[in-house]
XYZ file of N, CA and C in Angstrom:
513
model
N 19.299 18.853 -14.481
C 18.200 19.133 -15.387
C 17.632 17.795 -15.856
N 16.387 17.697 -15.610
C 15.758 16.330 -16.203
C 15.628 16.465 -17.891
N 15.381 14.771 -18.072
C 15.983 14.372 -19.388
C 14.491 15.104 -20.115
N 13.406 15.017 -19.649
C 12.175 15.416 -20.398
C 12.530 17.105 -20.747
N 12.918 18.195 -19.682
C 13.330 19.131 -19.397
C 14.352 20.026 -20.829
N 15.597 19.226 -21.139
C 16.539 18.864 -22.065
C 15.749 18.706 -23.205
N 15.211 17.548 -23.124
C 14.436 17.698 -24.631
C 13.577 18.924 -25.309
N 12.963 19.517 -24.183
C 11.872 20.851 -24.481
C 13.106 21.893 -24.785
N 14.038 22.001 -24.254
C 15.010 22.991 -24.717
C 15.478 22.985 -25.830
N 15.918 21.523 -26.080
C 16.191 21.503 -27.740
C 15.555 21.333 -28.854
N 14.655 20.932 -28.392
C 12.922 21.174 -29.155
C 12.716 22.832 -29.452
N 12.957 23.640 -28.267
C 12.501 25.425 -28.346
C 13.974 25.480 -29.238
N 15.365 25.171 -29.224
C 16.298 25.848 -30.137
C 16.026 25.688 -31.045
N 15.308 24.055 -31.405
C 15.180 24.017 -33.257
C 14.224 25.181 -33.775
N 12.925 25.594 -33.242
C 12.367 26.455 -33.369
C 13.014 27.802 -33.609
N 13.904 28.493 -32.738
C 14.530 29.301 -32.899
C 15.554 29.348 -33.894
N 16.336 28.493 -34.130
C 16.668 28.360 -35.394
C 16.358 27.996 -36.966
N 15.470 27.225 -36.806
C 15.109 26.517 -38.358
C 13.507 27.456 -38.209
N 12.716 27.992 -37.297
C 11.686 28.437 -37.487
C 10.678 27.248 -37.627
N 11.268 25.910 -37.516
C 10.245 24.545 -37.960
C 10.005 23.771 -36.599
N 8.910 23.200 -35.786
C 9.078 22.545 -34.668
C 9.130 21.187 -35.828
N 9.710 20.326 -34.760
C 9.687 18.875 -35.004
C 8.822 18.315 -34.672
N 7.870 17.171 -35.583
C 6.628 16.526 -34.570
C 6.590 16.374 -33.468
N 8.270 15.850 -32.976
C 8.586 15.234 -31.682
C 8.362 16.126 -30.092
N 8.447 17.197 -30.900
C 8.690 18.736 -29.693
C 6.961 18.961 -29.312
N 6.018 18.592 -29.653
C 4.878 18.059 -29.254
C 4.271 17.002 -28.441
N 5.212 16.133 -28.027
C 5.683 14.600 -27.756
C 5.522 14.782 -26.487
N 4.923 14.463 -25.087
C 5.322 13.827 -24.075
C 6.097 12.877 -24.150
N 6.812 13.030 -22.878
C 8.012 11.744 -22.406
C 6.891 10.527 -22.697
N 7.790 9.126 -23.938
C 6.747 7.692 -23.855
C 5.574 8.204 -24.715
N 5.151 8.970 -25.313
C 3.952 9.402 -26.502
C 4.727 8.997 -27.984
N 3.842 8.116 -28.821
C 4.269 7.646 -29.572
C 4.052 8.544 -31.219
N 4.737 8.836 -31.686
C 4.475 9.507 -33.178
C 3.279 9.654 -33.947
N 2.319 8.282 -33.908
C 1.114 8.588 -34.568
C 0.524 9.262 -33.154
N 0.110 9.130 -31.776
C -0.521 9.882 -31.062
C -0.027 11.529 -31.140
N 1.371 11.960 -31.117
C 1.640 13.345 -31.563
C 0.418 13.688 -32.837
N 0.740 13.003 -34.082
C 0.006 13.487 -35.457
C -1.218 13.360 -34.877
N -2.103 12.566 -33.907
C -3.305 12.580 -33.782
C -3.678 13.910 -33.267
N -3.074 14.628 -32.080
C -2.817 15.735 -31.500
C -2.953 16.765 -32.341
N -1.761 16.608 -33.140
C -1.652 18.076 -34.555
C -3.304 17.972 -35.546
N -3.878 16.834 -35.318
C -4.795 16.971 -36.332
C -6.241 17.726 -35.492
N -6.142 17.293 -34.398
C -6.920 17.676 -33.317
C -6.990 19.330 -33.099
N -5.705 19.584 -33.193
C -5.444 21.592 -33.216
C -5.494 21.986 -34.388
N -5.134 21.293 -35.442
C -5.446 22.444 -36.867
C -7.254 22.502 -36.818
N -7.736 20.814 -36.391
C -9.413 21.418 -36.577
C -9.752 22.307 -35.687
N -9.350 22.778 -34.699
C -9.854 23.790 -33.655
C -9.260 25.053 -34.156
N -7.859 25.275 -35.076
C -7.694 26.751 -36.009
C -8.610 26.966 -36.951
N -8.769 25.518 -37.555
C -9.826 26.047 -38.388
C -11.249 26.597 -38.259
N -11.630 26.118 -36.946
C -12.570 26.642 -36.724
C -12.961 27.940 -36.038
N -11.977 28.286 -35.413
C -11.773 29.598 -34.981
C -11.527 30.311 -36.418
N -11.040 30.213 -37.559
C -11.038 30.894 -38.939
C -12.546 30.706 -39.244
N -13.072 29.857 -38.836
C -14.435 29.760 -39.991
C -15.322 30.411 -38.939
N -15.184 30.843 -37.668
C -15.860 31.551 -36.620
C -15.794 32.922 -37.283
N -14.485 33.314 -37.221
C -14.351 34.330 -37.546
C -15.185 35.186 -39.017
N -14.535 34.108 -40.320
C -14.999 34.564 -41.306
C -16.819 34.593 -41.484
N -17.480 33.681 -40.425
C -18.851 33.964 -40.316
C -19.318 34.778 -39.819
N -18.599 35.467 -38.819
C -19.132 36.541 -37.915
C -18.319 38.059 -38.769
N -17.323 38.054 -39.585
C -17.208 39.157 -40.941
C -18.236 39.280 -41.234
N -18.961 37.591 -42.079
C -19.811 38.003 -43.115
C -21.107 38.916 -42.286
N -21.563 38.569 -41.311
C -22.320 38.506 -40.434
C -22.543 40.116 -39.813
N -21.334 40.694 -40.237
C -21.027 41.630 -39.789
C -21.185 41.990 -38.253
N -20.841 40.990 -37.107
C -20.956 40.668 -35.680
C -19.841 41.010 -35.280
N -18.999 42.270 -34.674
C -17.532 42.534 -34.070
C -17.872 41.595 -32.619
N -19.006 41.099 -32.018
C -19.069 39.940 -30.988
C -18.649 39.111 -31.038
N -19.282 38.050 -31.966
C -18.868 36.953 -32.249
C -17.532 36.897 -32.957
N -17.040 38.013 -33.486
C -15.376 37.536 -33.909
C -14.946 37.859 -32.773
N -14.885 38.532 -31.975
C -14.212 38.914 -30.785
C -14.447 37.626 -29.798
N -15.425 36.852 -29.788
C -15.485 35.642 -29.272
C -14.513 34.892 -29.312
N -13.620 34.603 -30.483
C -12.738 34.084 -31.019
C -11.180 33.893 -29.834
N -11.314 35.439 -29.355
C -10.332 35.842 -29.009
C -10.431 35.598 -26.970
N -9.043 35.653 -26.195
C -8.814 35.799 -24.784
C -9.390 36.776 -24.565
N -9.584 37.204 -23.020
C -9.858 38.019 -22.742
C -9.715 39.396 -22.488
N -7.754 38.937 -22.569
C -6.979 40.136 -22.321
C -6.207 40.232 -23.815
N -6.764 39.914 -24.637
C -6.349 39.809 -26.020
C -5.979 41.343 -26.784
N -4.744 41.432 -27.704
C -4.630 43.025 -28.417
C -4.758 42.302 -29.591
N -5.144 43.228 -29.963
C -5.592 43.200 -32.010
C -5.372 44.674 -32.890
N -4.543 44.627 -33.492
C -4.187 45.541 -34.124
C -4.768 45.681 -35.987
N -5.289 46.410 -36.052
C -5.629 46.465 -37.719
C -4.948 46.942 -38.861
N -5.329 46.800 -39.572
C -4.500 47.141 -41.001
C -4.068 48.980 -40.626
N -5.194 49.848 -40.103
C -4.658 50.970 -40.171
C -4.064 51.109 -39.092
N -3.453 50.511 -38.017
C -2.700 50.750 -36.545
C -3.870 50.875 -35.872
N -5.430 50.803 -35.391
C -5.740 50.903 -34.423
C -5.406 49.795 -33.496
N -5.856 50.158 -32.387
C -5.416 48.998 -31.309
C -6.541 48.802 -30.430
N -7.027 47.329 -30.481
C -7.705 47.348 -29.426
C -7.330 46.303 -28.058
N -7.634 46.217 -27.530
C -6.962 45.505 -25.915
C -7.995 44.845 -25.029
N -7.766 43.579 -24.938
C -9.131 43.034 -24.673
C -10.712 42.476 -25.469
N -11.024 41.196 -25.176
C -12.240 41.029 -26.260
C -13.021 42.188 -26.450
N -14.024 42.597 -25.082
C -14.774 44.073 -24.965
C -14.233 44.806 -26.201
N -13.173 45.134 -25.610
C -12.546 46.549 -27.303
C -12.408 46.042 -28.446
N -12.095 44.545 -28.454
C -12.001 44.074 -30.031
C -13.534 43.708 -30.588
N -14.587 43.086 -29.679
C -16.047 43.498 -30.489
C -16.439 44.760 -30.358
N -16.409 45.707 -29.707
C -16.810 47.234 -29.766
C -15.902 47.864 -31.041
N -15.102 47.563 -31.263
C -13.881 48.072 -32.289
C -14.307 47.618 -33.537
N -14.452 46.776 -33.756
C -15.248 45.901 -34.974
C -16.435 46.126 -35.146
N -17.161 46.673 -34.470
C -18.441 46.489 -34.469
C -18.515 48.024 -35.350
N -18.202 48.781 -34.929
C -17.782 50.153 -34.828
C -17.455 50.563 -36.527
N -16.730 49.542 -36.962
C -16.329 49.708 -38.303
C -17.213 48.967 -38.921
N -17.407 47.822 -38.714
C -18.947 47.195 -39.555
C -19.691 48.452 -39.678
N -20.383 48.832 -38.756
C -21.389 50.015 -38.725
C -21.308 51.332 -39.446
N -19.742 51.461 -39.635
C -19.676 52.758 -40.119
C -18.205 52.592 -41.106
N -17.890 51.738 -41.527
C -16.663 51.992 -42.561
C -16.870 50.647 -43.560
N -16.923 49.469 -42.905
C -16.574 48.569 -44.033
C -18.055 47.970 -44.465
N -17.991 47.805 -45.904
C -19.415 47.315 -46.586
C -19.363 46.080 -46.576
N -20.439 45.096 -46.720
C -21.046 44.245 -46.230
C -20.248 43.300 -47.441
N -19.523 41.903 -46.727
C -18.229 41.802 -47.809
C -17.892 39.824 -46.783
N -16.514 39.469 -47.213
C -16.149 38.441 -46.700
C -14.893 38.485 -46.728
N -14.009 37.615 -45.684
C -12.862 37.383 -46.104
C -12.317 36.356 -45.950
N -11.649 36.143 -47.141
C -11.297 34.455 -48.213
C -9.600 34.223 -47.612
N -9.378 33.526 -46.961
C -7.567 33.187 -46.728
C -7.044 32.581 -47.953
N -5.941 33.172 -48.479
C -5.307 32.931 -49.379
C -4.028 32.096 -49.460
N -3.423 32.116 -47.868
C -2.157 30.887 -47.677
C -2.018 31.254 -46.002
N -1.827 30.443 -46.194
C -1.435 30.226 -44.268
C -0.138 29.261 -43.953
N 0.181 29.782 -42.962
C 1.868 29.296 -42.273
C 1.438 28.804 -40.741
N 1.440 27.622 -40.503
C 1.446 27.579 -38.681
C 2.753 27.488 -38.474
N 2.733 27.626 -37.099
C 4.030 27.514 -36.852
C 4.363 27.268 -35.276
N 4.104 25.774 -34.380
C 4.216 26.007 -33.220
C 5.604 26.406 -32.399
N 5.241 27.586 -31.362
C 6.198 27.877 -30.806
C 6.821 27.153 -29.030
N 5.126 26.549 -29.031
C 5.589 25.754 -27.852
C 4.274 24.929 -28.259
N 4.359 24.018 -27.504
C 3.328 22.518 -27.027
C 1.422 23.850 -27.543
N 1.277 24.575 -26.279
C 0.066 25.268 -26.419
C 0.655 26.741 -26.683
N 1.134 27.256 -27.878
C 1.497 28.491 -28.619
C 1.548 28.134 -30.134
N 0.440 29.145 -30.789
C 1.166 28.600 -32.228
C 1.154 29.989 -32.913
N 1.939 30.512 -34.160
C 1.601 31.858 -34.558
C 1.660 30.990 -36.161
N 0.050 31.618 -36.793
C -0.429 31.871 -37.915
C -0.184 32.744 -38.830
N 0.444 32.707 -39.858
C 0.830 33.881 -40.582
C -0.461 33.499 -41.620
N -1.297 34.329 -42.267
C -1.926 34.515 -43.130
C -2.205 35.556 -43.956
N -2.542 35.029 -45.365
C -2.748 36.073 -46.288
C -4.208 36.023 -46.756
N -4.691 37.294 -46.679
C -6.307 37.149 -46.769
C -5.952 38.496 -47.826
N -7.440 38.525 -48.156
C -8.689 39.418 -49.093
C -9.786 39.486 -48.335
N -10.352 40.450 -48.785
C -11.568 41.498 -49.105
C -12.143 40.947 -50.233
N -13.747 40.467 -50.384
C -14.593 39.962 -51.106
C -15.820 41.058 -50.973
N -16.188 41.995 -51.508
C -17.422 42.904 -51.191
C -18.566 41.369 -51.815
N -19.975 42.019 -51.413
C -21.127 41.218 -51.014
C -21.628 40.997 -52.510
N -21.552 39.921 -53.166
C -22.305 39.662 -54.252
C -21.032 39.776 -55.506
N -19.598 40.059 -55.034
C -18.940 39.506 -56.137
C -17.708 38.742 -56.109
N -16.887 38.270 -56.987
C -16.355 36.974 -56.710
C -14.464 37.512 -56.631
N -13.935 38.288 -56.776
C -12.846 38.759 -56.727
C -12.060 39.454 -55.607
N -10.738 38.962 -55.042
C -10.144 40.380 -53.886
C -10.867 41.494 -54.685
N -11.385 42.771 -53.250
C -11.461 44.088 -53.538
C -10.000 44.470 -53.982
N -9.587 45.541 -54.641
C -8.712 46.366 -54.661
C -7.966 46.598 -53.839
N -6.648 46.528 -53.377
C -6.250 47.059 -52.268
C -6.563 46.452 -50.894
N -7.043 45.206 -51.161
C -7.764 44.616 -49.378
C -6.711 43.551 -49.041
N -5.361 43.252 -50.226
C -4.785 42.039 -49.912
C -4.182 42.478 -48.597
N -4.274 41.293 -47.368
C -3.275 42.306 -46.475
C -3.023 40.298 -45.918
N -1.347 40.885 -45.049
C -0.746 39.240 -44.242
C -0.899 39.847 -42.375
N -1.606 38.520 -42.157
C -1.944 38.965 -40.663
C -1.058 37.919 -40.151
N -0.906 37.837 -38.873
C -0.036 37.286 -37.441
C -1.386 37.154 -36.589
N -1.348 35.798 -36.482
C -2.282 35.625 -35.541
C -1.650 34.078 -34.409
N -1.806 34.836 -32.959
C -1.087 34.080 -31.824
C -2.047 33.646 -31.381
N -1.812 32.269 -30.950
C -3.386 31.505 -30.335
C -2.555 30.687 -29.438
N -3.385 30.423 -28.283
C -2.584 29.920 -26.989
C -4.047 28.966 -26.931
N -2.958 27.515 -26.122
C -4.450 26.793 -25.507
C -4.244 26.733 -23.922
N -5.447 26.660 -23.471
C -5.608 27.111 -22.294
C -6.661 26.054 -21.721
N -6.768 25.149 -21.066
C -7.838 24.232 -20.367
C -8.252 23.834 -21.250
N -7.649 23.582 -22.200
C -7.922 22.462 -23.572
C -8.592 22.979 -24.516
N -8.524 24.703 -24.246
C -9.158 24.868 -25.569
C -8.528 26.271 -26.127
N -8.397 26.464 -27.332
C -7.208 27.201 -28.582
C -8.061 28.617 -28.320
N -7.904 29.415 -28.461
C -8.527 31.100 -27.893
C -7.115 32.009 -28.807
N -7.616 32.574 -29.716
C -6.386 33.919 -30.374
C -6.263 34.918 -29.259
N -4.677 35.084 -29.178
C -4.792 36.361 -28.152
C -4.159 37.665 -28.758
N -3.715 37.338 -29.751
C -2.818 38.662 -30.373
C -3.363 38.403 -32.084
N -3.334 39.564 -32.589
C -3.840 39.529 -34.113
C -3.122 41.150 -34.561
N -2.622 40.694 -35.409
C -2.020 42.101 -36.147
C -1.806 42.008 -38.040
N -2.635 43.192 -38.415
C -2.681 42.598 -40.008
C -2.280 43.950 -40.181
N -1.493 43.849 -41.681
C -0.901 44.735 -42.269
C -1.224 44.637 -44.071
N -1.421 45.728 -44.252
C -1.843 45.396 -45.983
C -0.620 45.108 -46.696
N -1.053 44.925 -47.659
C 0.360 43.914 -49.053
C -0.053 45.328 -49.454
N 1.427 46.000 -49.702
C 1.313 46.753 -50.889
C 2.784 46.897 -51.578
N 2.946 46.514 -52.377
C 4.482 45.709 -52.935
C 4.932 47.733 -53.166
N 5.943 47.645 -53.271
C 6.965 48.689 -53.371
C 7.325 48.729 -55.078
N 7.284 50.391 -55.235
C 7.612 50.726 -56.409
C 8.375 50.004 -57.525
């Protein structure tokens, strides 16, 4: 087993155990520490912008352009269990509820967790709200924590899995 080989393995156990990658587990063999951090700074601006894609095409009320966001063979699951499979079904799916369920609104992230699982895998835990159109508070009932998996692919970050579930604390 090569020595580069070895390292990615014990790089993936720390993950599996501590749930934390090490800068280093980002590292090509001979890549020096500030070029890793240059790297990490390089992918949080491309999450963020896939978040600020997204939250424009909410406000926007566009199930396209958030579905843009996403692979091609991408599943997305919503707060109430629907499922959709593929961009096609995730802007037709969205679109679908813009049009006919959710009022014209935004949504504000409230804390976020990255967490890489390999070199090009990272899963996002976030906690968002519901902002209806013209006032300044979570709606009622909209707090919900999503899972969002984003893979890079020919150098560029694409969500392929999304699954949100509402906060509703127990009796």
């Amino acid at each position: 087993m090569t020595t580069r080989r070895m390292a990615w393995l014990a790089a993936l156990a720390a993950v599996l155990v501590t749930g934390l990658v090490p800068a280093a587990a980002t590292a090509t063999e001979g890549t020096a520490p500030q070029a890793v951090d240059e790297h990490r700074r390089g992918d949080l601006a491309a999450f963020e912008r896939i978040a600020k894609q997204q939250e424009v095409a909410w406000a926007a009320e566009d199930g396209g352009a958030f579905a843009a966001t996403f692979t091609e063979d991408a599943d997305f699951v919503t707060f109430n269990g629907d499922y959709f499979v593929g961009r096609h079904s995730i802007a037709a799916g969205l679109q679908h509820a813009f049009d006919n369920y959710i009022p014209p609104s935004r949504i504000v992230r409230l804390d976020e967790h990255i967490r890489y699982v390999e070199p090009d895998l990272v899963v996002i835990v976030r906690d968002t709200c519901i902002i209806n159109a013209g006032e300044d508070d979570c709606r009622a009932g909209s707090d919900s924590r999503n899972t969002n998996v984003l893979r890079k692919r020919h150098g560029q970050w694409l969500q392929t899995s999304f699954q949100n579930t509402r906060v509703v604390p127990l009796p």
